[in-house]
Amino acid sequence: MDLKLMIYLVVGATFALYIGIAIWARAGSTGEFYVAGKGVNPVANGMATAADWMSAASFISMAGLIAFLGYSGSVYLMGWTGGYVLMALLLAPYLRKFGKFTVPQFVGDRFYSNTARIVAVICLLVISITYVIGQMRGVGIAFSRFLEVDLLWGLIAGMGVVFVYAVLGGMKGITYTQIAQYVVMIFAYTVPAIFISLQLTGHFLPQTGLGGSLSGQDGMYLLNALDQTLVDLGFNEYTTNRNLSTMNIFLLTMALMIGTAGLPHVIIRFFTVPRVRDARKSAGWALVFIAILYTTAPAVGAMAMYNLIDTFHPGGVGNPEAAMVYEDRPQWMRTWEETGLLQFEQEGDGERVHYYNYKNPPAWTEEAELDGYTVANLDRDIMVLANPEIASLPNWVIALVAAGGIAAALSTAAGLLLAISSAISHDLLKGVFMPKISEKNELMAGRLAMVAAILLAGYLGLNPPGFAAEVVALAFGLAASSLFPVLMMGIFYKRMNRQGAIAGMLVGISTTLIYIFLYKGWFFFPGTAMLADNPDGWLLGIAPQGFGTVGAIFNVITAYVVSKLTAPPPKEIQDLVESVRVPRADTA
């Protein structure tokens, strides 16, 4: 069957499933809209949490970053998985027991202050909008490949689909849709990885194939072959950490970990189950489901890079006369050229394509006096979606990956939009400004907030401040510097008062946001950056993605000092904090 027809059939079938579930599970009350009526099975909730967790950054972008960064890219794996464990152990059960299903609700009640609640809402909105920019970029990339159109039209199509099932269904529809999306996603990610691992190494499991030797290559290990090939092209070795300094690896890992634990759209998932004990079970099941993809990602990145280089240099690196002929480039390259995410630049009258590190050209390029085409732009975010085509896998596998990429982007985008919606309609309008608002009007306000967020994220997703995973890392840094410290101190430090919480959040979010804007552009608008976003321009060598760790330190110090200099919280609040930490798992 023709590839385009196959993609339309597979993706169309998954769309019909998602939209059908959204209509079937349409929320009719605020309880269903925000927390799915608290009636979701722990295993199902674990699967939905995993889908919510494994965003476009995980499915589309993370393996692409690992492919180009090599060992240094594993920082994203360590940070995100470690952060989930922190959330599951240190925050989720206690917040669930506290009984407030949004972070601003917890902050407002724990710190007995509407001002603290409003500040938490502002932090949540900044985090969620930054996060959803990365998801909308993933949506745009997946749809542009699926429809074979420019990124702009792919983004518009994706926004339309998100609107239909997220705005209609609320948490009830999103939960059951995400269960279906997880199944699509995990098959789409692991099936091609198994095929490619068998092709290259003979190993059925990609995880073992990553450490295996290449078939027919005199027993050379895959990673050794990658190291040698990349050095011959002028890049750093694949297994080195020289792409990121040790300090930035530490700061970024820590920002991703504690930022993950403070993500509002994942925390709310632990309120969709009946009891605290079920919240703990959900966390365990989600970790199992997440591990399937996260342990596969390093193999996907390494094997995609090996196959990509082999496509450009079928006659071996260092032999310009055996490089790929531009007119004979495979169909997948022509398709991605139409999206603008893969571009070639003609240099001279030659016919072959040359791929190497132009900032550090190897000796053989100078000796050969290369003439022809160069790779002007190869977007890292296309690597996973293009991976089965690079490896010449069957059309049904390629179509499955297209459906998986769309599922990944849509699942997290929906969760984030719900977090934005509940923050505005439930925490601001009903919680502060309009406490007597009717349930019908609250639902309408939540849906309107979703629509506004979709439009803003779509616009910024067209010109994002980085690749999908990099943009998501910025959001995690903002969560690390603002919400995680106040949640932790709110649970484990009963002397923390409202003045300390407010001051800490404001200092943490503002310092981190300003640092990011200096390098990524004010409010992420292109052309407004004031400093060069490279190691030479970073303050003390700290990358913007890792500055959230510094912001978190500022937050904790400020909150602690201010709380010590001001009156302690009322006794009933301190007693409440003590009761929340009592380990009674059967509490509703």
XYZ file of C-alpha atoms in Angstrom:
588
model
C 0.000 0.000 0.000
C 1.168 3.547 -0.762
C 2.918 5.178 2.212
C 0.798 8.323 2.202
C -2.435 6.311 2.139
C -1.139 4.063 4.920
C -0.288 7.077 7.107
C -3.720 8.608 6.490
C -5.469 5.365 7.422
C -3.478 4.710 10.608
C -3.485 8.309 11.856
C -7.124 8.759 10.857
C -8.115 5.661 12.824
C -6.344 6.933 15.948
C -7.998 10.362 15.558
C -11.401 8.747 15.323
C -10.627 6.815 18.501
C -9.451 9.908 20.430
C -12.357 12.105 19.396
C -14.856 9.287 19.975
C -13.540 8.842 23.523
C -13.702 12.611 24.117
C -17.355 12.705 23.065
C -18.221 9.551 25.035
C -16.492 10.834 28.182
C -17.525 14.469 27.852
C -17.396 16.197 31.219
C -20.756 17.240 32.578
C -19.605 18.648 35.915
C -16.581 20.422 37.342
C -15.605 17.236 39.243
C -15.439 15.305 35.968
C -13.758 18.187 34.157
C -10.945 18.639 36.704
C -10.387 15.197 38.314
C -12.508 12.723 36.282
C -14.845 12.219 39.239
C -12.037 10.542 41.254
C -13.053 7.160 39.856
C -10.139 6.027 37.667
C -8.518 2.619 38.269
C -4.876 2.893 39.494
C -3.468 0.854 36.580
C -5.415 2.891 34.040
C -4.394 6.082 35.801
C -0.763 4.944 35.747
C -1.020 4.466 31.988
C -2.674 7.864 31.533
C -0.026 9.473 33.762
C 2.709 7.910 31.630
C 1.110 9.295 28.464
C 0.763 12.705 30.127
C 4.390 12.450 31.198
C 5.876 11.219 27.908
C 5.303 14.334 25.911
C 6.534 15.365 22.487
C 9.815 16.094 24.260
C 10.104 12.437 25.281
C 8.789 10.785 22.135
C 9.918 13.144 19.372
C 12.763 15.229 20.746
C 14.641 13.343 23.469
C 16.097 10.614 21.234
C 16.952 13.316 18.690
C 18.935 15.205 21.324
C 20.653 11.983 22.390
C 21.464 11.257 18.734
C 23.303 14.572 18.366
C 24.611 15.058 21.916
C 25.477 11.429 22.608
C 26.271 10.643 26.238
C 25.602 14.250 27.275
C 21.991 13.886 26.141
C 21.404 11.264 28.833
C 20.989 14.150 31.270
C 17.373 14.380 30.083
C 16.785 10.710 30.871
C 18.317 10.989 34.341
C 16.561 14.230 35.216
C 13.066 13.304 34.097
C 12.994 9.776 35.517
C 14.643 10.822 38.789
C 12.167 13.653 39.133
C 9.236 11.318 38.748
C 10.507 9.218 41.654
C 10.830 12.375 43.761
C 7.262 13.337 42.937
C 5.889 9.884 43.653
C 7.652 9.568 47.019
C 7.827 13.103 48.404
C 4.847 15.016 47.047
C 1.982 13.110 45.440
C 0.682 11.092 48.439
C 0.821 14.082 50.787
C -0.865 16.458 48.368
C -3.511 13.809 47.682
C -4.103 13.437 51.407
C -4.299 17.206 51.818
C -7.286 16.968 49.463
C -6.664 19.894 47.111
C -6.409 18.889 43.478
C -4.542 21.923 42.166
C -1.210 23.305 43.330
C -2.579 26.847 43.871
C -5.344 25.394 46.058
C -2.761 23.697 48.243
C -0.611 26.840 48.423
C -3.602 29.047 49.232
C -4.882 26.816 52.039
C -1.502 25.749 53.456
C -0.273 29.330 53.608
C -3.704 30.769 54.534
C -3.443 33.474 51.888
C -5.213 34.383 48.651
C -2.102 36.357 47.690
C -0.006 33.191 47.913
C -2.615 31.413 45.821
C -2.513 34.105 43.126
C 1.295 34.009 43.017
C 1.117 30.204 42.633
C -1.358 30.624 39.762
C 1.010 33.052 38.025
C 3.891 30.581 38.431
C 1.727 27.736 37.144
C 0.667 29.718 34.081
C 4.256 30.688 33.236
C 5.390 27.059 33.584
C 2.493 25.535 31.685
C 2.554 27.998 28.789
C 6.315 27.516 28.373
C 5.825 23.751 28.496
C 2.949 23.744 26.021
C 5.040 25.736 23.512
C 7.296 22.694 23.211
C 4.280 20.420 22.833
C 2.724 22.565 20.120
C 6.020 22.490 18.247
C 5.880 18.695 18.464
C 2.267 18.752 17.275
C 3.265 20.953 14.338
C 6.215 18.741 13.353
C 4.129 15.549 13.522
C 1.263 17.025 11.516
C 3.549 18.650 8.947
C 5.057 15.209 8.250
C 1.683 13.493 8.251
C 0.102 16.038 5.898
C 3.371 16.779 4.033
C 2.891 20.523 4.439
C 4.840 23.443 5.870
C 5.280 23.589 9.661
C 2.754 26.467 9.923
C -0.103 24.433 8.451
C 0.883 21.388 10.463
C 0.667 23.501 13.602
C -2.749 24.886 12.672
C -4.091 21.366 12.016
C -2.745 20.134 15.343
C -4.276 23.052 17.225
C -7.652 22.139 15.761
C -7.469 18.533 16.978
C -6.304 19.588 20.464
C -9.228 22.009 20.625
C -11.810 19.321 19.837
C -10.928 16.707 22.392
C -9.289 18.726 25.183
C -11.840 21.529 25.374
C -14.800 19.141 25.173
C -13.671 16.331 27.430
C -11.863 17.910 30.357
C -9.976 15.514 32.652
C -12.483 12.680 32.214
C -12.123 12.648 28.431
C -8.390 13.348 28.547
C -7.750 10.452 30.962
C -9.346 7.801 28.778
C -7.935 9.346 25.618
C -4.443 9.251 27.132
C -4.781 5.538 27.905
C -5.395 4.913 24.201
C -2.579 7.301 23.305
C -0.136 5.468 25.562
C -0.825 2.174 23.787
C -0.329 3.826 20.380
C 2.775 5.630 21.584
C 4.583 2.682 23.108
C 3.983 0.434 20.096
C 5.068 3.243 17.765
C 8.294 3.732 19.721
C 9.339 0.151 20.456
C 8.370 -1.672 17.229
C 10.715 0.340 14.961
C 13.435 0.144 17.622
C 13.191 -3.652 17.652
C 13.338 -3.824 13.845
C 16.375 -1.537 13.661
C 18.178 -3.295 16.524
C 17.743 -6.609 14.704
C 19.011 -5.035 11.465
C 22.136 -3.515 12.974
C 23.127 -5.831 15.813
C 20.954 -8.939 15.673
C 19.611 -8.162 19.171
C 15.839 -8.312 19.650
C 15.923 -5.890 22.597
C 17.152 -2.393 21.634
C 18.460 -1.969 25.184
C 20.975 -4.790 24.664
C 21.517 -3.873 21.027
C 22.919 -0.514 22.137
C 25.820 -2.345 23.773
C 26.086 -4.974 21.067
C 28.370 -5.348 18.070
C 27.403 -4.500 14.502
C 26.442 -7.373 12.243
C 29.043 -7.955 9.536
C 31.471 -5.354 10.908
C 34.154 -7.695 12.280
C 32.644 -7.543 15.732
C 32.957 -3.741 16.142
C 30.666 -2.421 18.835
C 27.955 0.023 17.764
C 29.131 2.745 20.158
C 32.782 2.345 19.104
C 31.752 2.661 15.459
C 29.780 5.824 16.265
C 32.708 7.334 18.160
C 35.087 6.721 15.275
C 32.675 7.954 12.602
C 31.754 11.175 14.407
C 35.404 12.029 15.078
C 36.111 11.487 11.373
C 33.345 14.017 10.644
C 34.791 16.620 13.033
C 32.319 16.080 15.894
C 32.973 15.027 19.489
C 32.920 11.341 20.336
C 29.440 9.961 20.915
C 30.315 8.532 24.334
C 31.932 11.699 25.705
C 30.321 14.360 27.867
C 32.205 17.228 26.215
C 29.010 18.556 24.648
C 28.021 19.824 28.125
C 30.279 20.858 30.994
C 30.152 18.845 34.232
C 28.617 21.813 36.038
C 25.831 22.153 33.463
C 25.162 18.422 33.530
C 24.671 18.653 37.308
C 22.563 21.832 37.202
C 20.392 20.634 34.322
C 19.843 17.201 35.878
C 18.861 18.776 39.192
C 16.564 21.333 37.506
C 14.833 18.577 35.546
C 14.449 16.415 38.650
C 13.004 18.951 41.058
C 11.139 20.707 38.256
C 9.500 17.425 37.351
C 8.367 16.941 40.925
C 6.670 20.340 40.838
C 4.771 19.942 37.567
C 1.127 20.871 38.195
C -0.384 18.928 35.284
C 1.127 15.631 36.527
C 0.409 16.209 40.228
C -3.303 16.622 39.429
C -3.295 13.045 38.067
C -3.058 11.659 41.611
C -6.478 13.130 42.413
C -8.304 11.115 39.737
C -8.187 7.907 41.845
C -10.439 7.137 44.837
C -7.881 6.887 47.684
C -4.351 7.833 48.755
C -3.335 4.167 48.503
C -4.489 4.189 44.884
C -2.403 7.303 44.245
C 0.690 5.389 45.375
C -0.233 2.440 43.139
C -0.753 4.807 40.216
C 2.713 6.230 40.747
C 4.275 2.756 40.678
C 2.431 1.663 37.541
C 3.262 4.921 35.779
C 6.966 4.379 36.488
C 6.773 0.925 34.874
C 5.046 2.303 31.787
C 7.491 5.228 31.542
C 10.517 2.932 31.862
C 9.578 1.039 28.704
C 10.117 4.138 26.562
C 12.919 5.735 28.561
C 15.138 2.657 28.480
C 14.591 2.394 24.715
C 15.405 6.037 23.889
C 19.243 5.787 24.070
C 19.215 2.915 21.571
C 16.845 4.795 19.266
C 19.124 7.860 19.297
C 22.352 5.956 18.686
C 20.950 3.741 15.933
C 19.238 6.670 14.205
C 22.524 8.584 14.115
C 24.420 5.552 12.761
C 21.868 5.027 9.973
C 21.748 8.746 9.156
C 25.515 8.972 8.665
C 25.454 5.787 6.609
C 22.805 7.390 4.372
C 24.952 10.468 3.754
C 28.194 8.467 3.406
C 27.284 5.053 1.916
C 30.850 4.644 0.649
C 32.423 5.460 4.007
C 33.423 8.667 5.769
C 36.435 10.413 4.237
C 35.601 9.385 0.668
C 33.853 12.409 -0.906
C 33.490 10.642 -4.225
C 31.265 8.041 -2.580
C 28.966 10.496 -0.762
C 25.213 10.531 -1.451
C 24.184 12.101 -4.777
C 21.700 14.928 -4.169
C 19.340 13.929 -6.976
C 19.319 10.357 -5.661
C 18.413 11.348 -2.090
C 15.738 9.099 -0.552
C 12.077 10.040 -0.513
C 12.052 10.709 3.247
C 14.507 13.580 2.736
C 12.320 15.080 0.004
C 9.292 14.849 2.304
C 11.030 16.575 5.219
C 12.381 19.261 2.854
C 8.760 20.231 2.182
C 8.268 20.908 5.887
C 11.338 23.187 6.035
C 12.913 21.081 8.804
C 15.564 19.605 6.491
C 17.405 21.941 4.124
C 20.321 21.596 1.726
C 22.487 24.419 0.444
C 24.182 24.288 -2.955
C 27.865 25.182 -3.001
C 29.448 24.920 -6.441
C 28.563 22.661 -9.345
C 29.051 19.285 -7.671
C 26.266 16.765 -7.306
C 27.067 15.076 -3.985
C 25.912 15.950 -0.453
C 28.576 16.488 2.221
C 27.768 16.165 5.918
C 30.382 17.079 8.528
C 31.050 19.581 11.316
C 31.448 22.883 9.493
C 32.717 24.583 12.663
C 35.512 22.047 12.986
C 36.102 20.607 9.501
C 38.190 17.431 9.459
C 41.397 17.278 7.418
C 39.948 15.197 4.585
C 37.448 17.956 3.701
C 40.261 20.464 3.090
C 42.256 18.037 0.983
C 39.254 17.115 -1.162
C 38.150 20.726 -1.934
C 34.500 19.740 -1.565
C 32.004 20.922 -4.140
C 28.266 20.221 -4.265
C 25.644 20.375 -1.529
C 25.892 20.737 2.226
C 23.302 20.028 4.920
C 22.214 23.543 5.856
C 19.643 22.493 8.470
C 18.818 19.118 9.988
C 16.311 19.671 12.791
C 16.939 17.301 15.693
C 13.234 16.968 16.315
C 12.694 15.000 13.092
C 15.025 12.132 13.986
C 12.512 9.805 15.664
C 9.772 10.384 13.104
C 12.227 9.878 10.244
C 13.990 6.938 11.907
C 11.943 4.077 10.340
C 12.227 5.680 6.893
C 15.994 6.090 7.282
C 16.179 2.370 8.102
C 13.859 1.465 5.159
C 11.288 -0.219 7.383
C 7.838 -1.273 6.070
C 5.240 1.425 5.398
C 2.980 0.285 8.227
C 5.803 0.886 10.738
C 6.373 4.392 9.346
C 2.640 5.114 9.631
C 2.600 3.771 13.202
C 5.434 6.145 14.196
C 3.569 9.103 12.686
C 0.520 8.192 14.785
C 2.703 7.758 17.889
C 4.358 11.147 17.476
C 0.989 12.835 17.198
C -0.320 10.907 20.221
C 2.676 11.971 22.318
C 2.322 15.636 21.478
C -1.448 15.711 21.904
C -1.528 13.810 25.223
C 0.676 16.227 27.152
C -0.683 19.297 25.402
C -4.136 18.326 26.672
C -2.913 17.827 30.244
C -1.148 21.169 30.255
C -4.141 22.963 28.831
C -6.278 21.476 31.595
C -3.800 22.749 34.211
C -3.997 26.233 32.667
C -7.781 26.019 32.522
C -8.203 24.949 36.153
C -5.746 27.610 37.354
C -7.745 30.394 35.737
C -11.323 29.196 36.222
C -11.064 27.298 39.512
C -8.197 28.969 41.357
C -8.539 32.573 40.227
C -12.203 33.079 39.349
C -13.940 30.763 41.813
C -11.221 30.706 44.439
C -10.494 34.439 44.642
C -12.465 36.853 42.491
C -15.892 35.216 41.929
C -16.525 32.647 44.710
C -20.263 32.476 43.878
C -19.782 31.709 40.176
C -22.074 28.924 38.958
C -20.681 25.537 37.935
C -21.839 26.121 34.339
C -20.043 29.459 34.099
C -16.932 28.020 35.724
C -16.826 25.285 33.076
C -17.288 27.860 30.337
C -14.470 30.011 31.750
C -12.203 26.961 31.877
C -12.878 26.121 28.242
C -12.338 29.721 27.116
C -9.016 29.749 28.993
C -8.038 26.588 27.094
C -8.846 28.221 23.765
C -6.710 31.275 24.590
C -3.829 29.032 25.712
C -4.016 26.984 22.476
C -3.780 30.145 20.356
C -0.859 31.612 22.320
C 1.081 28.334 22.456
C 0.485 27.738 18.759
C 1.869 31.147 17.854
C 4.977 30.726 19.997
C 5.348 27.091 18.878
C 5.983 28.325 15.348
C 9.122 30.171 16.504
C 10.136 28.405 19.726
C 13.241 29.295 21.763
C 14.790 25.883 21.031
C 14.054 22.267 20.151
C 11.038 20.669 21.831
C 13.044 19.020 24.622
C 15.035 22.216 25.229
C 11.865 24.299 25.566
C 10.406 21.724 27.938
C 13.632 21.859 29.965
C 13.074 25.607 30.395
C 9.590 24.910 31.773
C 11.029 22.356 34.211
C 13.570 24.941 35.350
C 10.757 27.399 36.043
C 8.865 24.748 38.037
C 12.043 23.922 39.961
C 12.609 27.543 40.933
C 9.034 28.365 41.933
C 6.630 25.553 42.875
C 8.818 22.669 44.038
C 10.411 24.539 46.980
C 7.100 25.888 48.244
C 5.476 22.448 48.001
C 8.319 20.732 49.822
C 8.539 23.325 52.578
C 4.755 23.423 52.822
C 4.697 19.693 53.595
C 7.874 19.172 55.603
C 8.533 22.512 57.334
C 5.578 23.559 59.464
C 7.288 26.833 60.477
C 7.055 28.092 56.867
C 4.574 30.953 56.764
C 2.790 32.875 54.011
C 5.323 35.714 53.867
C 8.169 33.269 53.296
C 6.247 31.276 50.681
C 5.248 34.371 48.692
C 8.731 35.906 48.808
C 10.386 32.619 47.853
C 8.135 32.021 44.846
C 8.531 35.565 43.563
C 12.328 35.541 43.878
C 12.677 32.070 42.354
C 10.425 32.578 39.341
C 11.597 36.122 38.569
C 15.342 35.418 38.662
C 14.982 32.288 36.531
C 12.615 33.915 34.056
C 14.820 36.974 33.575
C 17.892 34.787 33.054
C 16.049 32.729 30.432
C 14.680 35.807 28.648
C 18.161 37.354 28.406
C 19.297 34.415 26.265
C 16.073 33.167 24.657
C 14.318 36.464 23.987
C 11.849 38.463 26.063
C 8.629 36.454 26.365
C 10.252 34.132 23.794
C 9.650 36.506 20.907
C 12.317 36.057 18.203
C 15.029 38.718 17.942
C 14.668 40.080 21.488
C 17.508 38.156 23.171
C 20.085 40.459 24.747
C 22.967 38.009 25.280
C 24.528 35.304 23.128
C 23.099 31.870 23.928
C 26.382 29.947 23.970
C 28.943 28.913 26.614
C 30.913 32.128 26.084
C 27.848 34.277 26.747
C 26.388 32.406 29.724
C 26.824 33.991 33.159
C 29.401 31.890 35.050
C 28.982 29.330 32.269
C 25.454 28.349 33.411
C 23.120 27.325 30.569
C 19.553 28.755 30.692
C 18.097 25.226 30.850
C 19.954 24.543 34.099
C 19.427 27.893 35.836
C 16.277 26.603 37.541
C 18.517 24.902 40.119
C 20.040 28.280 41.020
C 16.569 29.834 41.149
C 15.415 27.069 43.505
C 18.324 27.823 45.845
C 17.358 31.517 45.818
C 13.752 30.517 46.543
C 14.619 28.310 49.536
C 17.035 30.827 51.087
C 14.585 33.708 50.679
C 11.623 31.732 52.017
C 13.562 30.455 55.027
C 15.008 33.852 55.988
C 11.688 35.698 55.573
C 9.767 33.069 57.540
C 12.301 33.313 60.385
C 11.958 37.101 60.496
C 8.145 37.066 60.559
C 5.442 35.509 62.730
C 4.950 31.716 62.569
C 1.801 30.299 60.956
C -1.290 29.759 63.148
C -1.321 26.657 65.338
C -4.149 25.046 63.361
C -2.035 25.276 60.179
C 0.941 23.687 61.929
C -1.333 20.899 63.229
C -2.688 20.405 59.716
C 0.849 19.991 58.336
C 1.586 17.411 61.031
C -1.575 15.447 60.205
C -0.867 15.391 56.477
C 2.441 13.597 57.113
C 0.822 10.769 59.114
C 1.186 7.679 56.871
C -2.386 6.428 56.665
C -2.687 5.130 53.114
C -6.366 4.256 53.315
C -7.403 7.863 53.892
C -9.713 9.123 51.161
